Short mmCIF file of C-alpha atoms and ligand atoms in Angstrom, two decimals:
data_model
loop_
_atom_site.label_atom_id
_atom_site.label_comp_id
_atom_site.label_asym_id
_atom_site.label_seq_id
_atom_site.Cartn_x
_atom_site.Cartn_y
_atom_site.Cartn_z
CA MET G 20 21.94 -101.15 -159.83
CA VAL G 21 21.93 -100.96 -156.02
CA GLN G 22 25.41 -101.24 -154.48
CA TYR G 23 25.71 -103.96 -151.83
CA SER G 24 28.41 -104.57 -149.22
CA ASN G 25 28.50 -108.37 -149.51
CA LEU G 26 27.38 -108.96 -153.09
CA ARG G 27 28.52 -107.89 -156.53
CA CYS G 28 25.57 -107.65 -158.90
CA GLU G 29 25.05 -106.60 -162.48
CA VAL G 30 22.70 -107.19 -165.40
CA LYS G 31 24.17 -108.11 -168.78
CA ASP G 32 22.56 -109.73 -171.83
CA SER G 33 19.31 -110.33 -169.88
CA ILE G 34 21.18 -112.20 -167.09
CA GLY G 35 21.20 -110.98 -163.50
CA TYR G 36 24.55 -111.88 -161.95
CA ILE G 37 24.89 -112.27 -158.19
CA VAL G 38 28.36 -112.91 -156.77
CA ILE G 39 28.61 -113.51 -153.01
CA ASP G 40 31.63 -111.37 -152.24
CA ARG G 41 33.13 -112.37 -148.88
CA GLU G 42 36.10 -114.24 -150.24
CA ALA G 43 38.20 -114.02 -147.05
CA GLN G 44 35.40 -115.83 -145.17
CA LEU G 45 34.88 -118.27 -148.04
CA ASN G 46 31.65 -116.37 -148.85
CA ALA G 47 29.97 -117.56 -145.63
CA LEU G 48 26.38 -116.34 -145.36
CA ASN G 49 26.09 -113.84 -142.54
CA GLN G 50 22.79 -112.13 -141.81
CA ALA G 51 23.77 -108.98 -143.71
CA THR G 52 24.40 -111.11 -146.82
CA LEU G 53 21.00 -112.78 -146.40
CA ASP G 54 19.41 -109.30 -146.23
CA GLU G 55 21.14 -108.30 -149.43
CA LEU G 56 20.25 -111.56 -151.18
CA GLN G 57 16.62 -110.98 -150.29
CA ASP G 58 16.80 -107.48 -151.73
CA VAL G 59 18.51 -108.42 -154.99
CA PHE G 60 16.23 -111.41 -155.62
CA MET G 61 13.16 -109.21 -155.08
CA HIS G 62 14.68 -106.73 -157.52
CA PHE G 63 15.74 -109.25 -160.20
CA ASN G 64 12.53 -111.30 -159.93
CA ALA G 65 10.46 -108.18 -160.65
CA ASP G 66 12.73 -106.78 -163.39
CA ASN G 67 11.50 -107.69 -166.88
CA LEU G 68 14.93 -106.98 -168.32
CA VAL G 69 16.32 -109.87 -166.24
CA ARG G 70 15.30 -113.18 -167.83
CA GLY G 71 17.50 -115.49 -165.75
CA ILE G 72 19.86 -115.33 -162.78
CA ILE G 73 23.32 -116.78 -162.11
CA LEU G 74 24.47 -117.09 -158.52
CA THR G 75 28.13 -117.78 -157.71
CA GLY G 76 30.84 -117.07 -155.14
CA ALA G 77 33.84 -114.75 -155.36
CA GLY G 78 37.22 -116.35 -156.01
CA GLN G 79 38.09 -119.91 -156.98
CA LYS G 80 37.97 -121.59 -153.58
CA ALA G 81 34.38 -121.37 -152.40
CA PHE G 82 30.86 -121.00 -153.68
CA ILE G 83 29.63 -120.56 -150.07
CA ALA G 84 31.20 -122.38 -147.09
CA GLY G 85 27.94 -122.29 -145.14
CA ALA G 86 26.14 -120.00 -142.77
CA ASP G 87 28.55 -117.71 -140.91
CA ILE G 88 29.40 -119.84 -137.88
CA LYS G 89 30.80 -116.79 -136.07
CA GLU G 90 27.25 -115.39 -135.83
CA PHE G 91 25.96 -118.59 -134.19
CA THR G 92 27.65 -118.18 -130.83
CA ASP G 93 25.22 -115.65 -129.31
CA LEU G 94 21.97 -116.97 -130.77
CA SER G 95 19.21 -118.09 -128.42
CA VAL G 96 16.95 -121.03 -129.27
CA ILE G 97 14.25 -118.61 -130.42
CA GLN G 98 16.65 -116.53 -132.50
CA ALA G 99 18.09 -119.65 -134.17
CA ARG G 100 14.58 -120.86 -135.02
CA SER G 101 13.68 -117.53 -136.50
CA LEU G 102 16.93 -117.28 -138.50
CA SER G 103 16.19 -120.71 -139.94
CA GLU G 104 12.62 -119.67 -140.78
CA ARG G 105 13.87 -116.54 -142.45
CA GLY G 106 16.24 -118.54 -144.64
CA HIS G 107 13.42 -120.92 -145.53
CA ILE G 108 11.23 -118.04 -146.70
CA LEU G 109 14.03 -116.46 -148.74
CA PHE G 110 15.17 -119.72 -150.32
CA SER G 111 11.64 -121.04 -151.03
CA ASP G 112 9.73 -117.94 -152.07
CA LEU G 113 12.35 -115.81 -153.78
CA ILE G 114 14.90 -118.32 -155.12
CA GLN G 115 13.16 -121.65 -155.75
CA GLY G 116 9.96 -119.70 -156.41
CA ALA G 117 11.61 -117.21 -158.78
CA PRO G 118 9.55 -116.81 -161.98
CA LYS G 119 12.74 -117.06 -164.07
CA PRO G 120 15.50 -119.68 -164.11
CA VAL G 121 18.15 -119.45 -161.39
CA VAL G 122 21.46 -121.25 -161.99
CA ALA G 123 23.94 -121.97 -159.20
CA ALA G 124 27.47 -121.82 -160.64
CA ILE G 125 29.29 -123.78 -157.93
CA ASN G 126 32.91 -122.63 -158.09
CA GLY G 127 34.34 -124.40 -155.02
CA TYR G 128 33.14 -125.43 -151.55
CA ALA G 129 29.34 -125.50 -151.25
CA LEU G 130 28.79 -126.46 -147.63
CA GLY G 131 25.94 -126.27 -145.15
CA GLY G 132 23.76 -123.25 -145.89
CA GLY G 133 25.77 -122.71 -149.07
CA LEU G 134 24.78 -126.09 -150.48
CA GLU G 135 21.23 -125.46 -149.27
CA LEU G 136 21.21 -122.23 -151.26
CA ALA G 137 22.40 -124.13 -154.34
CA LEU G 138 19.67 -126.72 -153.73
CA ALA G 139 17.04 -123.97 -153.89
CA CYS G 140 18.31 -122.90 -157.34
CA HIS G 141 16.71 -124.47 -160.40
CA ILE G 142 19.92 -125.73 -162.06
CA ARG G 143 23.36 -126.53 -160.57
CA ILE G 144 26.63 -126.54 -162.54
CA ALA G 145 29.88 -127.27 -160.68
CA THR G 146 33.58 -126.99 -161.40
CA GLU G 147 35.72 -130.15 -161.38
CA SER G 148 37.29 -129.17 -158.03
CA ALA G 149 34.03 -128.22 -156.24
CA LYS G 150 33.23 -130.02 -153.01
CA MET G 151 29.76 -130.29 -151.50
CA GLY G 152 28.43 -131.34 -148.13
CA LEU G 153 26.06 -130.71 -145.26
CA PRO G 154 28.48 -130.86 -142.29
CA GLU G 155 26.06 -129.49 -139.69
CA VAL G 156 26.05 -132.65 -137.52
CA SER G 157 29.76 -131.99 -136.88
CA LEU G 158 28.64 -128.72 -135.21
CA GLY G 159 25.89 -130.45 -133.24
CA LEU G 160 23.27 -129.11 -135.66
CA ILE G 161 21.24 -130.23 -138.64
CA PRO G 162 20.72 -128.35 -141.91
CA GLY G 163 18.48 -125.34 -141.26
CA TYR G 164 17.82 -123.87 -144.70
CA GLY G 165 15.84 -126.70 -146.25
CA GLY G 166 18.60 -129.29 -146.72
CA THR G 167 16.71 -132.14 -145.07
CA GLN G 168 13.81 -131.51 -147.46
CA ARG G 169 15.45 -130.60 -150.77
CA LEU G 170 18.44 -132.98 -150.75
CA PRO G 171 16.35 -136.19 -150.56
CA ALA G 172 14.06 -134.84 -153.30
CA LEU G 173 17.08 -134.39 -155.55
CA VAL G 174 19.34 -137.36 -154.80
CA GLY G 175 17.00 -139.83 -153.05
CA LYS G 176 16.64 -140.59 -149.37
CA GLY G 177 19.59 -143.00 -149.13
CA HIS G 178 22.24 -140.62 -150.47
CA ALA G 179 20.71 -137.73 -148.50
CA MET G 180 20.79 -139.73 -145.27
CA GLN G 181 24.43 -140.67 -145.82
CA MET G 182 25.52 -137.10 -146.63
CA ILE G 183 23.62 -135.52 -143.74
CA LEU G 184 24.41 -138.17 -141.10
CA THR G 185 28.12 -138.46 -141.90
CA GLY G 186 28.57 -134.76 -142.69
CA ASP G 187 31.13 -135.87 -145.29
CA MET G 188 31.89 -133.80 -148.36
CA ILE G 189 31.56 -135.32 -151.81
CA ASP G 190 33.44 -134.24 -154.93
CA ALA G 191 31.84 -132.86 -158.08
CA GLN G 192 32.02 -136.16 -159.97
CA LYS G 193 30.13 -137.98 -157.21
CA ALA G 194 27.67 -135.07 -156.99
CA ALA G 195 26.92 -135.45 -160.70
CA ALA G 196 26.60 -139.23 -160.38
CA ILE G 197 23.86 -138.91 -157.73
CA GLY G 198 22.06 -136.01 -159.44
CA LEU G 199 23.11 -133.30 -157.01
CA VAL G 200 24.61 -131.25 -159.84
CA ASN G 201 23.54 -131.30 -163.47
CA GLU G 202 26.97 -130.87 -165.04
CA VAL G 203 30.66 -130.65 -164.11
CA VAL G 204 32.92 -128.35 -166.11
CA PRO G 205 36.50 -127.02 -165.88
CA GLN G 206 36.74 -123.89 -163.69
CA GLU G 207 37.36 -121.55 -166.62
CA GLN G 208 34.22 -122.72 -168.42
CA LEU G 209 31.83 -122.41 -165.47
CA MET G 210 30.25 -119.03 -166.18
CA ALA G 211 30.16 -119.56 -169.95
CA ARG G 212 28.32 -122.86 -169.51
CA ALA G 213 25.78 -121.30 -167.11
CA GLU G 214 25.27 -118.44 -169.59
CA THR G 215 24.81 -120.85 -172.52
CA ILE G 216 22.11 -122.76 -170.65
CA LEU G 217 20.28 -119.53 -169.82
CA GLN G 218 20.61 -118.16 -173.37
CA LYS G 219 19.02 -121.39 -174.67
CA ILE G 220 16.14 -120.97 -172.21
CA PHE G 221 15.74 -117.34 -173.36
CA THR G 222 14.92 -118.58 -176.89
CA ARG G 223 11.87 -120.36 -175.44
CA SER G 224 8.52 -118.85 -174.48
CA ARG G 225 9.00 -116.78 -171.37
CA SER G 226 5.51 -117.45 -170.04
CA ALA G 227 5.89 -121.19 -170.66
CA VAL G 228 9.22 -121.21 -168.80
CA THR G 229 7.65 -119.43 -165.81
CA GLN G 230 4.71 -121.84 -165.73
CA ALA G 231 7.04 -124.86 -166.04
CA ILE G 232 9.11 -123.72 -163.04
CA ASP G 233 5.95 -123.28 -161.00
CA ALA G 234 4.50 -126.66 -161.96
CA ILE G 235 7.77 -128.49 -161.20
CA ASN G 236 8.00 -126.71 -157.83
CA ALA G 237 4.38 -127.68 -157.07
CA ALA G 238 5.39 -131.36 -157.08
CA GLU G 239 7.25 -130.84 -153.78
CA ASP G 240 4.72 -128.48 -152.24
CA LYS G 241 2.35 -130.43 -150.02
CA THR G 242 -0.07 -127.47 -149.91
CA ARG G 243 -0.65 -127.69 -153.69
CA LYS G 244 -1.82 -130.41 -156.03
CA GLY G 245 0.96 -130.61 -158.62
CA ASN G 246 -1.16 -132.32 -161.28
CA HIS G 247 -3.79 -129.60 -161.00
CA VAL G 248 -1.16 -126.86 -161.20
CA GLU G 249 0.12 -128.47 -164.42
CA MET G 250 -3.37 -128.83 -165.92
CA ASP G 251 -4.28 -125.22 -165.11
CA ALA G 252 -0.99 -123.88 -166.50
CA PHE G 253 -1.29 -126.04 -169.63
CA GLY G 254 -4.79 -124.72 -170.30
CA HIS G 255 -3.78 -121.13 -169.52
CA LEU G 256 -0.89 -121.25 -172.01
CA PHE G 257 -3.29 -122.09 -174.86
CA GLY G 258 -4.61 -118.54 -174.47
CA THR G 259 -1.22 -116.85 -174.88
CA ALA G 260 0.29 -115.13 -177.90
CA ASP G 261 3.45 -117.22 -177.37
CA PHE G 262 1.50 -120.43 -177.94
CA LYS G 263 -0.01 -119.08 -181.18
CA GLU G 264 3.44 -117.96 -182.35
CA GLY G 265 5.08 -121.27 -181.33
CA VAL G 266 2.56 -123.37 -183.26
CA ALA G 267 2.53 -121.03 -186.28
CA ALA G 268 6.34 -121.11 -186.42
CA PHE G 269 6.34 -124.91 -186.30
CA LEU G 270 3.80 -125.16 -189.13
CA GLU G 271 5.64 -122.56 -191.20
CA LYS G 272 8.98 -124.35 -190.56
CA ARG G 273 10.69 -121.31 -189.02
CA ALA G 274 12.09 -120.36 -185.60
CA PRO G 275 9.48 -118.81 -183.27
CA GLU G 276 9.79 -115.15 -182.33
CA PHE G 277 8.42 -114.91 -178.82
CA LYS G 278 7.63 -111.44 -177.55
N1 CO8 N 793 31.51 -119.36 -141.23
C1 CO8 N 793 32.38 -118.40 -140.89
N2 CO8 N 793 33.64 -118.34 -141.32
C2 CO8 N 793 34.04 -119.31 -142.15
C3 CO8 N 793 33.19 -120.36 -142.56
C4 CO8 N 793 31.85 -120.36 -142.07
N3 CO8 N 793 30.95 -121.28 -142.42
N4 CO8 N 793 33.88 -121.18 -143.38
C5 CO8 N 793 35.13 -120.66 -143.48
N5 CO8 N 793 35.22 -119.54 -142.75
C6 CO8 N 793 36.39 -118.67 -142.58
C7 CO8 N 793 37.42 -119.30 -141.65
O1 CO8 N 793 37.06 -119.05 -140.30
C8 CO8 N 793 38.67 -118.59 -142.08
O2 CO8 N 793 38.66 -117.29 -141.53
P1 CO8 N 793 39.98 -116.73 -140.74
O3 CO8 N 793 41.01 -116.63 -141.84
O4 CO8 N 793 39.53 -115.39 -140.24
O5 CO8 N 793 40.31 -117.72 -139.71
C9 CO8 N 793 38.49 -118.42 -143.58
O6 CO8 N 793 37.07 -118.55 -143.82
C10 CO8 N 793 39.20 -119.47 -144.40
O7 CO8 N 793 38.78 -120.74 -143.94
P2 CO8 N 793 39.80 -121.89 -143.48
O8 CO8 N 793 41.08 -121.30 -142.97
O9 CO8 N 793 39.07 -122.82 -142.58
O10 CO8 N 793 40.09 -122.58 -144.89
P3 CO8 N 793 40.53 -124.09 -145.15
O11 CO8 N 793 40.97 -124.17 -146.57
O12 CO8 N 793 41.48 -124.56 -144.09
O13 CO8 N 793 39.18 -124.96 -144.96
C11 CO8 N 793 36.83 -125.40 -145.20
C12 CO8 N 793 38.09 -124.76 -145.83
C13 CO8 N 793 36.98 -126.92 -145.18
C14 CO8 N 793 35.65 -125.03 -146.09
C15 CO8 N 793 36.63 -124.88 -143.76
O14 CO8 N 793 36.69 -123.45 -143.80
C16 CO8 N 793 35.34 -125.26 -143.12
O15 CO8 N 793 35.18 -126.39 -142.71
N6 CO8 N 793 34.39 -124.30 -142.99
C17 CO8 N 793 33.16 -124.49 -142.28
C18 CO8 N 793 32.20 -125.34 -143.11
C19 CO8 N 793 30.91 -125.59 -142.35
O16 CO8 N 793 30.88 -126.23 -141.32
N7 CO8 N 793 29.79 -125.08 -142.90
C20 CO8 N 793 28.50 -125.29 -142.34
C21 CO8 N 793 28.13 -124.18 -141.45
S1 CO8 N 793 26.62 -124.48 -140.58
C22 CO8 N 793 25.42 -124.08 -141.69
O17 CO8 N 793 25.69 -123.69 -142.80
C23 CO8 N 793 24.03 -124.21 -141.21
C24 CO8 N 793 23.02 -123.69 -142.24
C25 CO8 N 793 21.65 -123.54 -141.64
C26 CO8 N 793 21.57 -122.30 -140.82
C27 CO8 N 793 20.24 -122.12 -140.21
C28 CO8 N 793 20.15 -120.82 -139.43
C29 CO8 N 793 20.18 -120.95 -137.95
#
Protein backbone atom coordinates (compact mmCIF):
# COMPACT_ATOMS: atom_id res chain seq x y z
CA MET A 1 0.00 0.00 0.00
CA VAL A 2 1.31 3.46 -0.95
CA GLN A 3 2.16 5.63 2.07
CA TYR A 4 0.46 9.04 2.04
CA SER A 5 1.17 12.17 4.09
CA ASN A 6 -2.45 13.17 4.70
CA LEU A 7 -4.27 9.84 4.55
CA ARG A 8 -4.08 6.52 6.35
CA CYS A 9 -5.12 3.70 4.05
CA GLU A 10 -5.30 -0.06 4.29
CA VAL A 11 -7.16 -3.00 2.79
CA LYS A 12 -8.74 -5.54 5.14
CA ASP A 13 -11.46 -8.14 4.51
CA SER A 14 -12.07 -6.75 0.98
CA ILE A 15 -12.64 -3.20 2.34
CA GLY A 16 -10.43 -0.29 1.34
CA TYR A 17 -10.17 2.09 4.31
CA ILE A 18 -9.36 5.76 3.78
CA VAL A 19 -8.88 7.94 6.86
CA ILE A 20 -8.28 11.65 6.26
CA ASP A 21 -5.47 12.23 8.73
CA ARG A 22 -5.13 15.95 9.48
CA GLU A 23 -6.72 15.88 12.90
CA ALA A 24 -5.16 19.16 14.13
CA GLN A 25 -6.83 20.96 11.20
CA LEU A 26 -10.07 19.01 11.67
CA ASN A 27 -9.15 17.03 8.53
CA ALA A 28 -9.63 20.08 6.28
CA LEU A 29 -9.08 19.24 2.62
CA ASN A 30 -5.97 20.97 1.36
CA GLN A 31 -4.77 20.45 -2.20
CA ALA A 32 -2.20 17.84 -1.17
CA THR A 33 -5.00 15.79 0.43
CA LEU A 34 -7.08 16.08 -2.75
CA ASP A 35 -4.07 14.79 -4.74
CA GLU A 36 -3.76 11.82 -2.42
CA LEU A 37 -7.50 11.11 -2.47
CA GLN A 38 -7.38 11.06 -6.24
CA ASP A 39 -4.50 8.61 -6.14
CA VAL A 40 -6.02 6.23 -3.59
CA PHE A 41 -9.44 6.20 -5.29
CA MET A 42 -7.80 5.39 -8.63
CA HIS A 43 -5.91 2.60 -6.88
CA PHE A 44 -8.87 1.16 -4.92
CA ASN A 45 -11.31 1.48 -7.83
CA ALA A 46 -9.00 -0.61 -10.02
CA ASP A 47 -8.07 -3.18 -7.34
CA ASN A 48 -10.19 -6.33 -7.58
CA LEU A 49 -9.30 -7.25 -4.02
CA VAL A 50 -11.13 -4.11 -2.83
CA ARG A 51 -14.89 -4.68 -3.03
CA GLY A 52 -16.01 -1.57 -1.14
CA ILE A 53 -14.54 1.57 0.40
CA ILE A 54 -15.04 3.33 3.75
CA LEU A 55 -14.05 6.97 4.02
CA THR A 56 -13.75 8.63 7.44
CA GLY A 57 -11.82 11.29 9.34
CA ALA A 58 -9.15 10.89 12.01
CA GLY A 59 -10.19 11.46 15.62
CA GLN A 60 -13.65 11.91 17.12
CA LYS A 61 -14.23 15.58 16.38
CA ALA A 62 -14.36 15.92 12.61
CA PHE A 63 -15.05 13.95 9.48
CA ILE A 64 -13.81 16.90 7.38
CA ALA A 65 -14.33 20.56 8.40
CA GLY A 66 -14.29 21.71 4.78
CA ALA A 67 -11.79 22.80 2.19
CA ASP A 68 -8.64 24.22 3.80
CA ILE A 69 -9.57 27.89 4.14
CA LYS A 70 -5.91 28.82 4.69
CA GLU A 71 -5.21 27.90 1.05
CA PHE A 72 -7.96 30.23 -0.21
CA THR A 73 -6.26 33.52 0.56
CA ASP A 74 -3.90 33.63 -2.44
CA LEU A 75 -6.19 32.10 -5.06
CA SER A 76 -7.06 34.12 -8.16
CA VAL A 77 -10.50 33.88 -9.78
CA ILE A 78 -9.09 31.51 -12.39
CA GLN A 79 -7.30 29.35 -9.83
CA ALA A 80 -10.44 29.11 -7.67
CA ARG A 81 -12.49 28.06 -10.70
CA SER A 82 -9.98 25.42 -11.61
CA LEU A 83 -9.73 24.10 -8.03
CA SER A 84 -13.50 23.77 -7.98
CA GLU A 85 -13.46 21.97 -11.34
CA ARG A 86 -10.78 19.63 -10.11
CA GLY A 87 -12.85 18.71 -7.07
CA HIS A 88 -15.89 18.15 -9.29
CA ILE A 89 -13.95 15.69 -11.45
CA LEU A 90 -12.55 13.82 -8.45
CA PHE A 91 -15.85 13.66 -6.59
CA SER A 92 -17.96 12.77 -9.67
CA ASP A 93 -15.73 10.41 -11.62
CA LEU A 94 -13.75 8.62 -8.94
CA ILE A 95 -16.01 8.70 -5.87
CA GLN A 96 -19.65 8.90 -6.99
CA GLY A 97 -18.63 7.03 -10.15
CA ALA A 98 -16.68 4.32 -8.28
CA PRO A 99 -17.64 0.85 -9.55
CA LYS A 100 -17.89 -0.40 -5.95
CA PRO A 101 -19.83 0.96 -2.96
CA VAL A 102 -18.30 3.90 -1.10
CA VAL A 103 -19.54 4.56 2.46
CA ALA A 104 -18.92 7.85 4.26
CA ALA A 105 -18.53 7.14 7.99
CA ILE A 106 -19.22 10.64 9.33
CA ASN A 107 -17.50 10.80 12.71
CA GLY A 108 -17.98 14.49 13.57
CA TYR A 109 -18.14 17.81 11.70
CA ALA A 110 -18.84 17.40 7.98
CA LEU A 111 -18.77 20.95 6.69
CA GLY A 112 -18.40 22.64 3.32
CA GLY A 113 -16.21 20.54 1.04
CA GLY A 114 -16.26 17.81 3.68
CA LEU A 115 -20.03 17.44 3.46
CA GLU A 116 -19.75 17.67 -0.31
CA LEU A 117 -17.32 14.76 -0.25
CA ALA A 118 -19.79 12.77 1.87
CA LEU A 119 -22.56 13.67 -0.60
CA ALA A 120 -20.52 12.12 -3.42
CA CYS A 121 -20.30 8.82 -1.50
CA HIS A 122 -22.99 6.20 -2.11
CA ILE A 123 -24.05 5.69 1.52
CA ARG A 124 -23.70 7.98 4.58
CA ILE A 125 -23.67 6.78 8.20
CA ALA A 126 -23.19 9.36 10.97
CA THR A 127 -22.44 9.31 14.68
CA GLU A 128 -24.98 10.78 17.11
CA SER A 129 -22.78 13.84 17.70
CA ALA A 130 -21.97 14.57 14.02
CA LYS A 131 -22.85 18.00 12.68
CA MET A 132 -23.31 18.83 9.01
CA GLY A 133 -23.55 22.04 7.05
CA LEU A 134 -22.56 24.03 4.00
CA PRO A 135 -21.36 27.29 5.63
CA GLU A 136 -19.77 28.77 2.51
CA VAL A 137 -22.09 31.82 2.36
CA SER A 138 -20.58 32.90 5.70
CA LEU A 139 -17.23 33.15 3.83
CA GLY A 140 -18.79 35.03 0.91
CA LEU A 141 -18.75 31.84 -1.19
CA ILE A 142 -21.07 29.08 -2.30
CA PRO A 143 -20.37 25.34 -2.23
CA GLY A 144 -17.79 24.51 -4.91
CA TYR A 145 -17.56 20.73 -4.89
CA GLY A 146 -21.05 19.85 -6.09
CA GLY A 147 -23.08 20.80 -3.00
CA THR A 148 -25.62 22.90 -4.89
CA GLN A 149 -26.29 19.95 -7.18
CA ARG A 150 -26.11 16.89 -4.91
CA LEU A 151 -27.76 18.26 -1.75
CA PRO A 152 -31.11 19.11 -3.43
CA ALA A 153 -31.09 15.70 -5.13
CA LEU A 154 -30.76 14.04 -1.75
CA VAL A 155 -32.89 16.15 0.61
CA GLY A 156 -35.13 18.13 -1.77
CA LYS A 157 -34.82 21.72 -2.91
CA GLY A 158 -36.44 23.30 0.16
CA HIS A 159 -34.11 21.77 2.76
CA ALA A 160 -31.11 22.35 0.46
CA MET A 161 -32.01 26.01 0.00
CA GLN A 162 -32.36 26.51 3.75
CA MET A 163 -29.06 24.78 4.57
CA ILE A 164 -27.08 26.56 1.86
CA LEU A 165 -28.63 30.03 2.30
CA THR A 166 -28.43 30.09 6.10
CA GLY A 167 -25.12 28.22 6.28
CA ASP A 168 -26.44 26.68 9.50
CA MET A 169 -25.27 23.30 10.73
CA ILE A 170 -27.78 20.55 11.43
CA ASP A 171 -27.33 17.66 13.85
CA ALA A 172 -27.28 13.99 12.90
CA GLN A 173 -30.89 13.37 13.92
CA LYS A 174 -32.13 16.16 11.66
CA ALA A 175 -29.82 14.94 8.89
CA ALA A 176 -31.41 11.50 9.10
CA ALA A 177 -34.92 12.98 9.17
CA ILE A 178 -34.36 14.81 5.86
CA GLY A 179 -32.49 11.92 4.18
CA LEU A 180 -29.03 13.47 4.29
CA VAL A 181 -27.66 10.46 6.17
CA ASN A 182 -28.99 6.92 6.01
CA GLU A 183 -28.41 5.98 9.65
CA VAL A 184 -27.22 7.47 12.95
CA VAL A 185 -25.23 5.28 15.34
CA PRO A 186 -23.24 5.73 18.57
CA GLN A 187 -19.61 6.77 17.90
CA GLU A 188 -18.17 3.40 18.93
CA GLN A 189 -20.40 1.53 16.47
CA LEU A 190 -19.69 3.70 13.42
CA MET A 191 -17.03 1.62 11.67
CA ALA A 192 -18.66 -1.71 12.55
CA ARG A 193 -21.97 -0.55 11.06
CA ALA A 194 -20.29 0.67 7.86
CA GLU A 195 -18.44 -2.66 7.62
CA THR A 196 -21.65 -4.67 8.17
CA ILE A 197 -23.40 -2.82 5.34
CA LEU A 198 -20.48 -3.47 3.00
CA GLN A 199 -20.19 -7.14 4.01
CA LYS A 200 -23.89 -7.58 3.17
CA ILE A 201 -23.32 -5.98 -0.25
CA PHE A 202 -20.34 -8.33 -0.78
CA THR A 203 -22.70 -11.33 -0.58
CA ARG A 204 -24.51 -9.98 -3.65
CA SER A 205 -23.46 -10.22 -7.29
CA ARG A 206 -20.50 -7.95 -7.83
CA SER A 207 -21.40 -7.16 -11.43
CA ALA A 208 -25.01 -6.43 -10.47
CA VAL A 209 -23.84 -4.06 -7.70
CA THR A 210 -21.60 -2.19 -10.14
CA GLN A 211 -24.38 -1.87 -12.71
CA ALA A 212 -26.86 -0.72 -10.03
CA ILE A 213 -24.51 2.07 -8.90
CA ASP A 214 -24.09 3.21 -12.48
CA ALA A 215 -27.82 3.17 -13.24
CA ILE A 216 -28.68 5.10 -10.06
CA ASN A 217 -25.97 7.67 -10.86
CA ALA A 218 -27.35 8.00 -14.41
CA ALA A 219 -30.61 9.40 -13.00
CA GLU A 220 -28.78 12.64 -12.06
CA ASP A 221 -26.60 12.80 -15.15
CA LYS A 222 -28.21 15.04 -17.73
CA THR A 223 -25.88 13.71 -20.45
CA ARG A 224 -27.31 10.18 -20.07
CA LYS A 225 -30.77 8.69 -20.30
CA GLY A 226 -31.19 6.89 -16.99
CA ASN A 227 -33.99 4.60 -18.19
CA HIS A 228 -31.86 3.46 -21.11
CA VAL A 229 -28.85 2.86 -18.85
CA GLU A 230 -31.08 0.66 -16.65
CA MET A 231 -32.52 -1.26 -19.61
CA ASP A 232 -29.07 -1.88 -21.12
CA ALA A 233 -27.61 -2.99 -17.77
CA PHE A 234 -30.61 -5.22 -17.05
CA GLY A 235 -30.24 -6.95 -20.42
CA HIS A 236 -26.46 -7.22 -20.06
CA LEU A 237 -26.76 -8.94 -16.67
CA PHE A 238 -28.84 -11.75 -18.19
CA GLY A 239 -25.66 -12.81 -19.98
CA THR A 240 -23.55 -13.11 -16.82
CA ALA A 241 -22.55 -16.18 -14.84
CA ASP A 242 -23.74 -14.40 -11.68
CA PHE A 243 -27.29 -14.24 -13.04
CA LYS A 244 -27.28 -17.96 -13.87
CA GLU A 245 -25.92 -18.76 -10.40
CA GLY A 246 -28.40 -16.41 -8.67
CA VAL A 247 -31.41 -17.98 -10.39
CA ALA A 248 -30.13 -21.55 -9.97
CA ALA A 249 -29.53 -20.93 -6.25
CA PHE A 250 -33.04 -19.57 -5.83
CA LEU A 251 -34.60 -22.58 -7.57
CA GLU A 252 -32.43 -25.00 -5.60
CA LYS A 253 -33.28 -23.18 -2.33
CA ARG A 254 -29.65 -22.44 -1.42
CA ALA A 255 -27.48 -19.33 -1.00
CA PRO A 256 -25.84 -18.18 -4.26
CA GLU A 257 -22.08 -18.47 -4.63
CA PHE A 258 -21.08 -15.56 -6.81
CA LYS A 259 -17.60 -15.69 -8.29
N1 LIG B 1 -9.71 25.04 6.92
C1 LIG B 1 -8.55 25.20 7.56
N2 LIG B 1 -8.38 25.02 8.87
C2 LIG B 1 -9.46 24.65 9.58
C3 LIG B 1 -10.72 24.45 8.98
C4 LIG B 1 -10.83 24.65 7.57
N3 LIG B 1 -11.97 24.46 6.90
N4 LIG B 1 -11.60 24.10 9.94
C5 LIG B 1 -10.91 24.07 11.10
N5 LIG B 1 -9.62 24.39 10.88
C6 LIG B 1 -8.54 24.48 11.87
C7 LIG B 1 -8.65 25.75 12.71
O1 LIG B 1 -8.09 26.85 12.01
C8 LIG B 1 -7.88 25.35 13.93
O2 LIG B 1 -6.51 25.43 13.63
P1 LIG B 1 -5.49 26.22 14.65
O3 LIG B 1 -5.53 25.37 15.90
O4 LIG B 1 -4.18 26.15 13.94
O5 LIG B 1 -6.06 27.56 14.84
C9 LIG B 1 -8.20 23.87 14.10
O6 LIG B 1 -8.66 23.42 12.80
C10 LIG B 1 -9.29 23.60 15.11
O7 LIG B 1 -10.43 24.37 14.75
P2 LIG B 1 -11.17 25.36 15.76
O8 LIG B 1 -10.23 25.88 16.79
O9 LIG B 1 -11.92 26.36 14.94
O10 LIG B 1 -12.18 24.34 16.46
P3 LIG B 1 -13.59 24.69 17.11
O11 LIG B 1 -14.00 23.49 17.89
O12 LIG B 1 -13.53 26.00 17.84
O13 LIG B 1 -14.60 24.90 15.88
C11 LIG B 1 -15.53 24.37 13.72
C12 LIG B 1 -14.88 23.82 15.01
C13 LIG B 1 -16.92 24.92 14.04
C14 LIG B 1 -15.67 23.20 12.76
C15 LIG B 1 -14.65 25.49 13.12
O14 LIG B 1 -13.31 24.99 13.02
C16 LIG B 1 -15.06 25.97 11.77
O15 LIG B 1 -16.03 26.69 11.65
N6 LIG B 1 -14.31 25.59 10.70
C17 LIG B 1 -14.51 26.07 9.37
C18 LIG B 1 -15.74 25.40 8.75
C19 LIG B 1 -15.99 25.95 7.36
O16 LIG B 1 -16.29 27.10 7.16
N7 LIG B 1 -15.89 25.05 6.35
C20 LIG B 1 -16.16 25.40 4.99
C21 LIG B 1 -14.93 25.79 4.30
S1 LIG B 1 -15.24 26.41 2.67
C22 LIG B 1 -15.42 25.02 1.73
O17 LIG B 1 -15.33 23.91 2.21
C23 LIG B 1 -15.67 25.24 0.29
C24 LIG B 1 -15.67 23.92 -0.49
C25 LIG B 1 -15.62 24.17 -1.97
C26 LIG B 1 -14.23 24.50 -2.40
C27 LIG B 1 -14.13 24.75 -3.84
C28 LIG B 1 -12.70 25.03 -4.27
C29 LIG B 1 -12.38 26.44 -4.59
